[in-house]
PDB file of C-alpha atoms in Angstrom:
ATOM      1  CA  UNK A  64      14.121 -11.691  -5.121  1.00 67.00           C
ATOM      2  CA  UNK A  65      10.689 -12.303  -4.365  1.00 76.00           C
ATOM      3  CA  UNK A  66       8.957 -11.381  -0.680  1.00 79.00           C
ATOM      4  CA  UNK A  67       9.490 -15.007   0.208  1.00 85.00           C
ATOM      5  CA  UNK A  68      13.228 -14.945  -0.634  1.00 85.00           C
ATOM      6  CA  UNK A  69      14.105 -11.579   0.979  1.00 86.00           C
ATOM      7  CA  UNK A  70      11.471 -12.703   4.436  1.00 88.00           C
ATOM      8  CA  UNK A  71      13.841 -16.190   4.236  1.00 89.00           C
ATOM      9  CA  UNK A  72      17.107 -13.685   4.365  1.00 87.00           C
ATOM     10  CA  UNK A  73      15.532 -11.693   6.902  1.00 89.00           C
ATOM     11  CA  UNK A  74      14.642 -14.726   9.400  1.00 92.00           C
ATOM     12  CA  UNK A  75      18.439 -15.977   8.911  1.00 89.00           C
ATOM     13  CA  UNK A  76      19.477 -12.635  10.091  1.00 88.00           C
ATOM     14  CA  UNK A  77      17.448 -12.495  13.173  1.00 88.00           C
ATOM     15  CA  UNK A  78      18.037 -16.246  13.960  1.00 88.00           C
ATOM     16  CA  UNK A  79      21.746 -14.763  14.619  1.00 85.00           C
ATOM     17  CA  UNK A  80      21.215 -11.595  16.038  1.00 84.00           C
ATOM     18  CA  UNK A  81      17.702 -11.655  18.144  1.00 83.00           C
ATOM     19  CA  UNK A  82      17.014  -8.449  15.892  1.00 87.00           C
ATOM     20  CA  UNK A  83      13.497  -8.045  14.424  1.00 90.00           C
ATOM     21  CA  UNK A  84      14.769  -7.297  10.786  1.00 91.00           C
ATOM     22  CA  UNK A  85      12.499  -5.284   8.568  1.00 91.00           C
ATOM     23  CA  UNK A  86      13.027  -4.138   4.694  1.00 89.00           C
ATOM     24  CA  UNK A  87      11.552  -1.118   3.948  1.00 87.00           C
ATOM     25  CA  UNK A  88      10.949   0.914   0.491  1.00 82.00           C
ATOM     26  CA  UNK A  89      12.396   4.711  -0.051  1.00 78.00           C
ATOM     27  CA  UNK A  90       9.150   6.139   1.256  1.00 76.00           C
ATOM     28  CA  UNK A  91       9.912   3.963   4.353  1.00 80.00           C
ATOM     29  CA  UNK A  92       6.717   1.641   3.560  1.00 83.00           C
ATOM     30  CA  UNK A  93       7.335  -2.100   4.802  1.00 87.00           C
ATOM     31  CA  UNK A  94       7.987  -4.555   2.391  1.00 86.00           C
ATOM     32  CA  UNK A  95       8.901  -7.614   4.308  1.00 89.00           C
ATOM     33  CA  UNK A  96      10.041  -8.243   8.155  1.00 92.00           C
ATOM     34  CA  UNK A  97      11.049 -11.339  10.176  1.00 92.00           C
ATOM     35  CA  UNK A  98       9.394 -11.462  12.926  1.00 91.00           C
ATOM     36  CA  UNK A  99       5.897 -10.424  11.207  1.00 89.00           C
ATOM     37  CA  UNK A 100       5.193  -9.316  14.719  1.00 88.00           C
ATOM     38  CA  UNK A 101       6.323  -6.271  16.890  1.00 86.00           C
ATOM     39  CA  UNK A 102       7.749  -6.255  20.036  1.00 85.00           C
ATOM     40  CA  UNK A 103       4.566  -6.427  22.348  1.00 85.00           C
ATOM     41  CA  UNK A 104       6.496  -3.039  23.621  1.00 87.00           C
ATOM     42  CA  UNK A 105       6.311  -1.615  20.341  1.00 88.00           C
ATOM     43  CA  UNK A 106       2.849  -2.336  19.544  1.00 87.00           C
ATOM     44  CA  UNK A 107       1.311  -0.615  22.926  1.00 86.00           C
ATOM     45  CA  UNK A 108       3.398   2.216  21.422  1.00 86.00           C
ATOM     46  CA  UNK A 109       2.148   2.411  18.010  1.00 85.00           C
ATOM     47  CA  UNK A 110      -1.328   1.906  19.575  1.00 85.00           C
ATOM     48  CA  UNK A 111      -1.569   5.440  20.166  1.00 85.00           C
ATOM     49  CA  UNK A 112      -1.604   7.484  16.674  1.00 84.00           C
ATOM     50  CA  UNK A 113       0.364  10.343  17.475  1.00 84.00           C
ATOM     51  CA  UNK A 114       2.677   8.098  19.612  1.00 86.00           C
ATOM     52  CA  UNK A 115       3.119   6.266  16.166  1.00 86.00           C
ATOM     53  CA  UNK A 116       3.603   9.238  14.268  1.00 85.00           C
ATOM     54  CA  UNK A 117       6.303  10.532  15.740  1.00 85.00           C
ATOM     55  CA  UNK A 118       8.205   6.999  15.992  1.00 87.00           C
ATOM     56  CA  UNK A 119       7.545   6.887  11.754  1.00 86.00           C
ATOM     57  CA  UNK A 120       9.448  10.511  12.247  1.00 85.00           C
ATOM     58  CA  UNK A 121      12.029   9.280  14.201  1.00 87.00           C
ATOM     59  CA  UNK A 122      12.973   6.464  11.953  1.00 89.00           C
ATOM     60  CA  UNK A 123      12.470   8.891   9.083  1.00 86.00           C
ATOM     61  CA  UNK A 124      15.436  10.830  10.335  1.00 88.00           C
ATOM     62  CA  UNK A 125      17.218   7.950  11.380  1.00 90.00           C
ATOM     63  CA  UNK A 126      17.175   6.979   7.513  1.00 89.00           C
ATOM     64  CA  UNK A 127      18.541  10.276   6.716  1.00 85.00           C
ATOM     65  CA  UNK A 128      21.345  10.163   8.031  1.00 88.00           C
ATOM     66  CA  UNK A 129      22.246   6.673   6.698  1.00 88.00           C
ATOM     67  CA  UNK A 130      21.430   8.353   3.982  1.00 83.00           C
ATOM     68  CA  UNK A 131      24.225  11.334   5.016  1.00 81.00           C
ATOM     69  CA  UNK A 132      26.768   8.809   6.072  1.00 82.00           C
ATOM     70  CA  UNK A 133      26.121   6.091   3.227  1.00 81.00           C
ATOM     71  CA  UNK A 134      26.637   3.134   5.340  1.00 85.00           C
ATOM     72  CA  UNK A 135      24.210   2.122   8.708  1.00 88.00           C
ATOM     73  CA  UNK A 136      23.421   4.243  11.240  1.00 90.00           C
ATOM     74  CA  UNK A 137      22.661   3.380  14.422  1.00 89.00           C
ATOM     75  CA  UNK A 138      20.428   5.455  16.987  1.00 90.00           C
ATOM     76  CA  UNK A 139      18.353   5.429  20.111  1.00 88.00           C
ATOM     77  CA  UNK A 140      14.229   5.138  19.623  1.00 88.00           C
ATOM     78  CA  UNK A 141      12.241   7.779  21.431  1.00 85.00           C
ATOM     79  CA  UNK A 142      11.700   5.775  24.760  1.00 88.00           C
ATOM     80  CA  UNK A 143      15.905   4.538  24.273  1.00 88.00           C
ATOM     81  CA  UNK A 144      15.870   1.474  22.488  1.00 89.00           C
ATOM     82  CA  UNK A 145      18.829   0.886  20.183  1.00 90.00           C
ATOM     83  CA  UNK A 146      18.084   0.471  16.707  1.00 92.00           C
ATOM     84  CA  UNK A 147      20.079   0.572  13.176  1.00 91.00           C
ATOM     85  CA  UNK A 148      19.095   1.137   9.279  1.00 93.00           C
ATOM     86  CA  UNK A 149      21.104   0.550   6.432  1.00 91.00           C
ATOM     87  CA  UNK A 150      20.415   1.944   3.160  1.00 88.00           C
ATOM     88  CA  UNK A 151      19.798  -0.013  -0.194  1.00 85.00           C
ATOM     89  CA  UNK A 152      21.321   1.059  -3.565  1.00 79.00           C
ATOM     90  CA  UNK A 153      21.060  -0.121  -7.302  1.00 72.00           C
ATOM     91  CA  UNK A 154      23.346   1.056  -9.604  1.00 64.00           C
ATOM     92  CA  UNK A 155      24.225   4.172  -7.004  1.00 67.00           C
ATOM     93  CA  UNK A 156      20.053   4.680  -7.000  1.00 71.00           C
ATOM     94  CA  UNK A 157      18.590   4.539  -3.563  1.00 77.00           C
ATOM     95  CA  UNK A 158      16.106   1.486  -3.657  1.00 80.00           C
ATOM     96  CA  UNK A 159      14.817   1.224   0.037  1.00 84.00           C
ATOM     97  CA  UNK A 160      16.435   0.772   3.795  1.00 90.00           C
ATOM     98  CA  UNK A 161      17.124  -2.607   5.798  1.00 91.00           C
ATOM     99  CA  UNK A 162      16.491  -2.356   9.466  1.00 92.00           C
ATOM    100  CA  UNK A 163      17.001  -3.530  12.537  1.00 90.00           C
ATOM    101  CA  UNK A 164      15.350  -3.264  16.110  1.00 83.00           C
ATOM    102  CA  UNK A 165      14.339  -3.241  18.664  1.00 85.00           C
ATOM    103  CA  UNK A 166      16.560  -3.927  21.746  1.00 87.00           C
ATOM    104  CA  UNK A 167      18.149  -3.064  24.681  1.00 88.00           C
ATOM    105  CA  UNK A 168      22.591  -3.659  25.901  1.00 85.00           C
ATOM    106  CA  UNK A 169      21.234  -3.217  29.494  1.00 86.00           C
ATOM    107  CA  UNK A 170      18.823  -4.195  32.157  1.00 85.00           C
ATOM    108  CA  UNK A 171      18.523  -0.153  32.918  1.00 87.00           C
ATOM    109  CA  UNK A 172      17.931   0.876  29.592  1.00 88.00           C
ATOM    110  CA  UNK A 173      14.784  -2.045  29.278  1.00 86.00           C
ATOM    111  CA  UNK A 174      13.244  -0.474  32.579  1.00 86.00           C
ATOM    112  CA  UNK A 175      14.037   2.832  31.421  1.00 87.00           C
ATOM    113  CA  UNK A 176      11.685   2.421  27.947  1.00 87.00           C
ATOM    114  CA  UNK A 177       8.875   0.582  30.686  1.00 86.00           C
ATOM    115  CA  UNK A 178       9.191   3.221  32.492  1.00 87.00           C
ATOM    116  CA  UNK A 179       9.071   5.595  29.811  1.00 86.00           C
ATOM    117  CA  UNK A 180       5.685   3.771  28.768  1.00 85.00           C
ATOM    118  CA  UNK A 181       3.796   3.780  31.694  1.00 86.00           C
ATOM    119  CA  UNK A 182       4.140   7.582  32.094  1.00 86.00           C
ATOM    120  CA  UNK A 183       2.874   7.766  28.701  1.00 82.00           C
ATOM    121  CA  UNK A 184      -0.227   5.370  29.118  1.00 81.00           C
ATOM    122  CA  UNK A 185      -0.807   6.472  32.729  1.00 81.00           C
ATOM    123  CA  UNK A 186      -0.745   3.352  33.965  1.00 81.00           C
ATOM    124  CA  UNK A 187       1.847   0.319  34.921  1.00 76.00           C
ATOM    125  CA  UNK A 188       3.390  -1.963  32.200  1.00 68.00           C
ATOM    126  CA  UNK A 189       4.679  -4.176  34.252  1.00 68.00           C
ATOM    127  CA  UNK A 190       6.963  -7.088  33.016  1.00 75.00           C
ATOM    128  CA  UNK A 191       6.618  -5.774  29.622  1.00 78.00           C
ATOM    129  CA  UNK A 192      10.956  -4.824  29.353  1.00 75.00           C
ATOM    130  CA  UNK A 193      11.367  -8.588  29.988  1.00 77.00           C
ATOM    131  CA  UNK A 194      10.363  -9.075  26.053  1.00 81.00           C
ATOM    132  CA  UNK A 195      12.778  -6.731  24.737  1.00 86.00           C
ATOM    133  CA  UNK A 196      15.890  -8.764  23.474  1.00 85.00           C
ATOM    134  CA  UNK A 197      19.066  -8.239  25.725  1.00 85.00           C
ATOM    135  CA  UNK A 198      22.400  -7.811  23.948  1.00 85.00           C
ATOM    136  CA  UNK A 199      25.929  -6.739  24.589  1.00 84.00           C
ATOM    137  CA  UNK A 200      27.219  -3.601  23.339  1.00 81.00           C
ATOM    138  CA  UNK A 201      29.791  -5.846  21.723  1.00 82.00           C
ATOM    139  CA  UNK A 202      27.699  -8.168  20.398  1.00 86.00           C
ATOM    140  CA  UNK A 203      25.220  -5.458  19.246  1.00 82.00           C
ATOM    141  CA  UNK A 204      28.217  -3.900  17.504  1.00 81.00           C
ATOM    142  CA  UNK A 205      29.332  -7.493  15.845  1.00 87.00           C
ATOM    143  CA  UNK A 206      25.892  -7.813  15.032  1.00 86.00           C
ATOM    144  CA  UNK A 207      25.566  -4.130  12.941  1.00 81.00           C
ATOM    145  CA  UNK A 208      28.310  -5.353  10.679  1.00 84.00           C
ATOM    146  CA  UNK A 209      26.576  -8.625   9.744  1.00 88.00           C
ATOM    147  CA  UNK A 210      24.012  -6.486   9.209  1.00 86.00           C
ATOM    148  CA  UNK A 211      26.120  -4.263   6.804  1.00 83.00           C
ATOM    149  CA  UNK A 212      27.083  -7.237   4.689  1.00 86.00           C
ATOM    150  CA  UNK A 213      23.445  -8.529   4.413  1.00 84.00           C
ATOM    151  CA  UNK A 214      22.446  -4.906   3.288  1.00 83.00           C
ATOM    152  CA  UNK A 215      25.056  -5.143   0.998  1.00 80.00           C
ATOM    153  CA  UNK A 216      23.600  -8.840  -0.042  1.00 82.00           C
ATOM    154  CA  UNK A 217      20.034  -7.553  -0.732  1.00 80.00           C
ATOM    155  CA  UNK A 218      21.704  -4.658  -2.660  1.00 75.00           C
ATOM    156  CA  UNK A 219      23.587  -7.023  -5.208  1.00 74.00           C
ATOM    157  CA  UNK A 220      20.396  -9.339  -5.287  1.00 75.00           C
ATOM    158  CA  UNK A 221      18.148  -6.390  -6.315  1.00 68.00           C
ATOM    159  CA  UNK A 222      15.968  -7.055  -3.383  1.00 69.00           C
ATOM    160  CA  UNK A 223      14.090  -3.910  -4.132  1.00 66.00           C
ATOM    161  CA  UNK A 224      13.775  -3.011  -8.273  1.00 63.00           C
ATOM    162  CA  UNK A 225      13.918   0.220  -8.800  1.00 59.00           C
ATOM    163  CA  UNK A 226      12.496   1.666 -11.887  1.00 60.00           C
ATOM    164  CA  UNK A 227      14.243   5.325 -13.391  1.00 65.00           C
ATOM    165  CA  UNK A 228      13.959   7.975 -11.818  1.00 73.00           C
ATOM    166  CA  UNK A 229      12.122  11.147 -12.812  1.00 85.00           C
ATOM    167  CA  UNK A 230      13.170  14.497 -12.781  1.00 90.00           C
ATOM    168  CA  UNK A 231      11.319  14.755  -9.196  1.00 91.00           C
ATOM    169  CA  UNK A 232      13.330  12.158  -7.613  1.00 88.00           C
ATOM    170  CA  UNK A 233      16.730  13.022  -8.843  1.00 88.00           C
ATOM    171  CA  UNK A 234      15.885  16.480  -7.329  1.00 92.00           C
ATOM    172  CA  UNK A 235      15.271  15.135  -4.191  1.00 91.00           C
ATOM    173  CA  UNK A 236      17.919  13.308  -4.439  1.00 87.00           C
ATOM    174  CA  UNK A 237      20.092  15.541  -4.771  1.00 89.00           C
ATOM    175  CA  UNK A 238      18.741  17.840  -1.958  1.00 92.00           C
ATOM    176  CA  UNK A 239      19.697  15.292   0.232  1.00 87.00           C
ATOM    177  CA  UNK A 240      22.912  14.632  -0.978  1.00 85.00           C
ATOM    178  CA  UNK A 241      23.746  17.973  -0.809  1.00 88.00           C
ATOM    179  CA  UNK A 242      21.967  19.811   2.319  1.00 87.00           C
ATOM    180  CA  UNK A 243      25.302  21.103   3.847  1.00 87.00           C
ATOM    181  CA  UNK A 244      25.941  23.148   0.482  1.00 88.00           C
ATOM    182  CA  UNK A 245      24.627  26.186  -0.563  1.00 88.00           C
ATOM    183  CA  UNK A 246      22.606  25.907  -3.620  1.00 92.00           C
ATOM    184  CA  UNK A 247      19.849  27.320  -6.310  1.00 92.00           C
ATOM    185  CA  UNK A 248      17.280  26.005  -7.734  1.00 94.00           C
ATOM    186  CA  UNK A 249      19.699  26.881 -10.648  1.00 94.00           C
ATOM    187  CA  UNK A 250      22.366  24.230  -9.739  1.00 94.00           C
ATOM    188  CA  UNK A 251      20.161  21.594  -9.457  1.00 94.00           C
ATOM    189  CA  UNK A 252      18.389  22.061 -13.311  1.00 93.00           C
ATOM    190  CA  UNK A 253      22.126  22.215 -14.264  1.00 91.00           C
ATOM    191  CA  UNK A 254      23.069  19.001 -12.253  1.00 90.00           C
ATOM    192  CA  UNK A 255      19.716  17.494 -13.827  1.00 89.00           C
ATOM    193  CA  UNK A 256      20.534  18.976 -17.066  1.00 89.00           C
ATOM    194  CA  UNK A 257      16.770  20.086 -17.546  1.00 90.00           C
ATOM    195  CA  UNK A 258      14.873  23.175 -17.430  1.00 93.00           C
ATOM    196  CA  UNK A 259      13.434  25.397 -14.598  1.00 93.00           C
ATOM    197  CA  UNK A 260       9.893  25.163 -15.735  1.00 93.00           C
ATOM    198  CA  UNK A 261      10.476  21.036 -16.033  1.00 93.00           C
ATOM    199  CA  UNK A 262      12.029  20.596 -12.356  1.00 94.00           C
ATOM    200  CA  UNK A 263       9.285  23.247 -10.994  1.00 95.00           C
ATOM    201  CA  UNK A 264       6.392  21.484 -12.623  1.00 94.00           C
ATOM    202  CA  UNK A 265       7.179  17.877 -11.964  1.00 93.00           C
ATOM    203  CA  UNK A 266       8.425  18.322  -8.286  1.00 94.00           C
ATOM    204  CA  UNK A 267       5.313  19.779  -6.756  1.00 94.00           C
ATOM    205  CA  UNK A 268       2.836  17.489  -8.842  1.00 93.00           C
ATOM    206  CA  UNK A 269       4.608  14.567  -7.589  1.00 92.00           C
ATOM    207  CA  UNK A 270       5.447  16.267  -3.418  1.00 92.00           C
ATOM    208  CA  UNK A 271       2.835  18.440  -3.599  1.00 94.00           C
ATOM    209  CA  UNK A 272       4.942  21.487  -2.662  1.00 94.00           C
ATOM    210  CA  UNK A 273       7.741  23.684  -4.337  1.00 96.00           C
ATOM    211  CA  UNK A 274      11.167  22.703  -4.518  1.00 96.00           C
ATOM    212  CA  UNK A 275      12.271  25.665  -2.312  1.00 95.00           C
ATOM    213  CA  UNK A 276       9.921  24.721   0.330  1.00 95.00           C
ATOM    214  CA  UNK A 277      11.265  20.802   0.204  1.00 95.00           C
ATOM    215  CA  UNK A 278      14.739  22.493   0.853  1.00 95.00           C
ATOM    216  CA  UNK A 279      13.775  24.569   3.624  1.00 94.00           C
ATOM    217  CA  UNK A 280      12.234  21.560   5.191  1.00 93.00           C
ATOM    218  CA  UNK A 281      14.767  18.999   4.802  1.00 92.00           C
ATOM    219  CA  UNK A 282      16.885  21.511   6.045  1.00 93.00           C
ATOM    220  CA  UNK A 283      15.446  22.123   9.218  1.00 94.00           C
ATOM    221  CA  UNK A 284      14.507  18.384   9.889  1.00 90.00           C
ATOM    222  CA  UNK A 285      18.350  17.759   9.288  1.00 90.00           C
ATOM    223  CA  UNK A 286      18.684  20.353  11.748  1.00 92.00           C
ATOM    224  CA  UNK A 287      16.519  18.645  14.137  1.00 91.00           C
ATOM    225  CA  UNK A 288      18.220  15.489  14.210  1.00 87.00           C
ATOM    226  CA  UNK A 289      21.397  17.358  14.875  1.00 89.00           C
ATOM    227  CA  UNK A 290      20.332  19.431  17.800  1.00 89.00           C
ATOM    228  CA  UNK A 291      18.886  16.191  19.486  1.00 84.00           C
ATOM    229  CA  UNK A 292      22.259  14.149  18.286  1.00 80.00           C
ATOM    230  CA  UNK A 293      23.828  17.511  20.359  1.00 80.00           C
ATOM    231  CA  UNK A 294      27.483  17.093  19.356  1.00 83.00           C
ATOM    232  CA  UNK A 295      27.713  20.504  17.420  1.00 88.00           C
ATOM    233  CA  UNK A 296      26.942  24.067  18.478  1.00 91.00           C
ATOM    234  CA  UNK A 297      24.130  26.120  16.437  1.00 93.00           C
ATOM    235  CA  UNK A 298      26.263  28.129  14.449  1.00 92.00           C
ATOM    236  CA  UNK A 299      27.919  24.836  13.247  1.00 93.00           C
ATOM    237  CA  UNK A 300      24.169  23.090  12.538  1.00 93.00           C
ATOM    238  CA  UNK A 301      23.404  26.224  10.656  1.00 93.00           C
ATOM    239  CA  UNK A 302      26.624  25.851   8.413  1.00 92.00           C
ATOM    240  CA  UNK A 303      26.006  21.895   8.546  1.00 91.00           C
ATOM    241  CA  UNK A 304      22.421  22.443   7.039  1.00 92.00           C
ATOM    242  CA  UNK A 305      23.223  24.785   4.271  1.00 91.00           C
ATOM    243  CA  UNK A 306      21.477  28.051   5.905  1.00 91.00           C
ATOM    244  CA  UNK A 307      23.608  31.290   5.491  1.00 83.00           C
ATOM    245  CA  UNK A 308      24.223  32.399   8.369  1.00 88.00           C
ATOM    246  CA  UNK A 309      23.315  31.266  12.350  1.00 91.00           C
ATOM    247  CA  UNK A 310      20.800  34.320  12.328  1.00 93.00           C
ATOM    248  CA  UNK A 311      18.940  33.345   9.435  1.00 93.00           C
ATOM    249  CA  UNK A 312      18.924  29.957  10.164  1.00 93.00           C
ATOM    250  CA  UNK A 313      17.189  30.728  13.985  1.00 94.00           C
ATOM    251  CA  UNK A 314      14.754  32.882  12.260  1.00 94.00           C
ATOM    252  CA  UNK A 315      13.458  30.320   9.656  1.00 94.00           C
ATOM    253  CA  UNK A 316      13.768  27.549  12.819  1.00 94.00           C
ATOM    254  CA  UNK A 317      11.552  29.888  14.981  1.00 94.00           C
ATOM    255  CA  UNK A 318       8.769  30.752  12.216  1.00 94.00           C
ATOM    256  CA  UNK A 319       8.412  26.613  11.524  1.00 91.00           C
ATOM    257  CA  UNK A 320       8.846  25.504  15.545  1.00 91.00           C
ATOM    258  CA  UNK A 321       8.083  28.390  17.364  1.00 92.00           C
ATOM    259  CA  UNK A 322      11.244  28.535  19.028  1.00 92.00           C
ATOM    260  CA  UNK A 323      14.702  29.099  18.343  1.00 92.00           C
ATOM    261  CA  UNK A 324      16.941  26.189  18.325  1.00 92.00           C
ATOM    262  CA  UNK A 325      18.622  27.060  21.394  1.00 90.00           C
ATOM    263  CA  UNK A 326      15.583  27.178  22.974  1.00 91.00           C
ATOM    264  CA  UNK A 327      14.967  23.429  21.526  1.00 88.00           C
ATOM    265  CA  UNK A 328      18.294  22.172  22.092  1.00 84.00           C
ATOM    266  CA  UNK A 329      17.882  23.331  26.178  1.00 83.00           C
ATOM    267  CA  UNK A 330      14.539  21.398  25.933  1.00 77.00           C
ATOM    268  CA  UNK A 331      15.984  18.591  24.450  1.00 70.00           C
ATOM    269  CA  UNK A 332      18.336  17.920  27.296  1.00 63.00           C
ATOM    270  CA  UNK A 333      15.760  18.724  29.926  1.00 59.00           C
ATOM    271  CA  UNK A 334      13.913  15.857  28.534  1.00 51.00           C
ATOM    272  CA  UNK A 335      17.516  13.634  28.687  1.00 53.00           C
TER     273      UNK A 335
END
C-alpha cells in the first residue's frame, strides 16, 4: 500500500469512530494520519518541547505494552485523554503501530485535561475541551475492536514493508519479548544462533549502547509503566521485569531515578 492507500484506510476509520487515526513505524516515526491535523489541544501541548517529549515517552510505553500483550492497548495520555495502539506484524516481524486518539467518554474528563493545561501554560484555555471528541465508554470500546480488525487489515496488506532484520533488531526483539525472564547475553547469541563478539558489535553500532545497558533500561522503563499502571506491588514489578530480587531491583531503580520505586509509586498517586 502506498501513503495514499493506507491515509484513504485511515480517513474511513475515523469517519466511523471520530478517532484521529495515525500509522506509525517501529521507531514510532509517523507515516501517515487522518486527520493531518492535531487536536488544537494537542498541539498547545506539543508546543512546549519538554511537554512533547514526555508525551513521545508516554506513547513509547504505551507501544510496549501492545507490544507485551500482542493485541491493542488502550491507556490514559498524561493530562487523561483515552487513547489506544495496536501493533503491526509481517510474517510474526514487528513492522510499525496503528493508533488512535485523542478523546474523552466524559464531560469531566475534557475539563479535567483543560484544566490540566492551563496549570501547565499558566494561563486559561478556555473552551479548548469543547474540541476534544466525546464518546461513550461503550462506543469507545466498540470502536477499539474495529480498530483491531483494521490493524489486522494493514497487517495482511503489508502497509508497512519490512526489510530482514539484523542481528541488532532480533536482539531487541527479543529483549522485549522476554523482559519478565531472566536471561544472559548468552541466551540471546544462542536464540540468535550467532556469536558474542557479532551481537556485541552490531548492537551498540546500530543503539549506540551495550546490550546489557538496553536490558537494564527496558527493564526499568517496563517498570515505570507498571508502577504508574499501579495494579501490582514492587516485589511483583521486580519479578515482572526480570530483576532478581526486589532489593536489587530498588537499587538499580534508585541509581537511574534517584528514588526508589516506592518512593515513585507514592508520587505517582499524589499526582492522581
Amino acid at each position: 500500500m502506498n501513503k495514499q492507500e493506507i491515509t484513504e484506510v485511515l480517513c474511513e476509520l475515523h469517519k466511523i469512530t471520530g478517532f484521529r487515526v495515525s500509522l506509525h513505524g517501529v521507531g514510532h516515526e509517523e507515516i501517515a494520519a487522518y486527520p493531518a491535523e492535531r487536536l488544537p489541544f494537542c498541539k498547545q501541548v506539543n508546543g512546549i518541547e519538554e511537554e512533547h517529549k514526555k508525551c513521545r515517552e508516554c506513547d513509547k510505553l504505551a507501544c510496549k505494552a501492545a507490544l507485551d500483550a500482542k493485541k491493542t492497548h488502550i491507556y490514559k495520555c498524561r493530562f487523561g485523554l483515552t487513547e489506544a495502539v495496536s501493533p503491526l506484524y509481517n510474517f510474526g516481524a514487528l513492522t510499525g503501530f496503528l493508533m488512535m486518539g485523542q478523546i474523552c467518554e466524559t464531560e469531566e474528563q475534557a475539563q479535567l485535561a483543560e484544566d490540566r493545561l492551563s496549570t501547565l501554560l499558566g494561563r486559561r484555555e478556555s473552551r479548548i475541551a469543547e474540541k476534544i471528541p466525546k464518546i461513550s465508554a461503550d462506543m469507545t470500546e466498540s470502536y477499539l475492536k474495529i480498530m483491531t480488525i483494521c490493524a489486522q487489515y494493514l497487517t495482511l496488506s503489508n502497509a508497512v514493508p519490512v526489510a530482514k532484520p539484523s542481528v541488532a533488531e532480533l536482539a531487541r526483539a527479543y529483549i522485549s519479548e522476554n523482559l519478565q525472564k531472566k536471561f544472559v547475553i548468552k541466551d540471546i547469541c544462542d536464540e540468535l544462533q550467532c556469536s558474542k563478539s557479532t551481537l556485541l558489535t552490531t548492537f551498540k553500532k546500530k543503539y549506540g549502547i551495550t546490550v546489557n545497558t538496553y536490558i537494564t533500561e527496558a527493564r526499568l522503563e517496563r517498570a515505570i509503566y507498571l508502577l504508574i499502571e499501579g495494579s501490582m506491588n514492587i516485589n511483583e514489578i521486580a519479578a515482572e521485569t526480570g530483576f532478581s530480587d526486589q532489593s536489587y531491583f530498588s537499587k538499580v531503580f534508585s541509581a537511574k531515578y534517584g528514588m526508589p520505586p516506592s518512593e515513585y509509586k507514592a508520587t505517582m498517586r499524589q499526582g492522581d
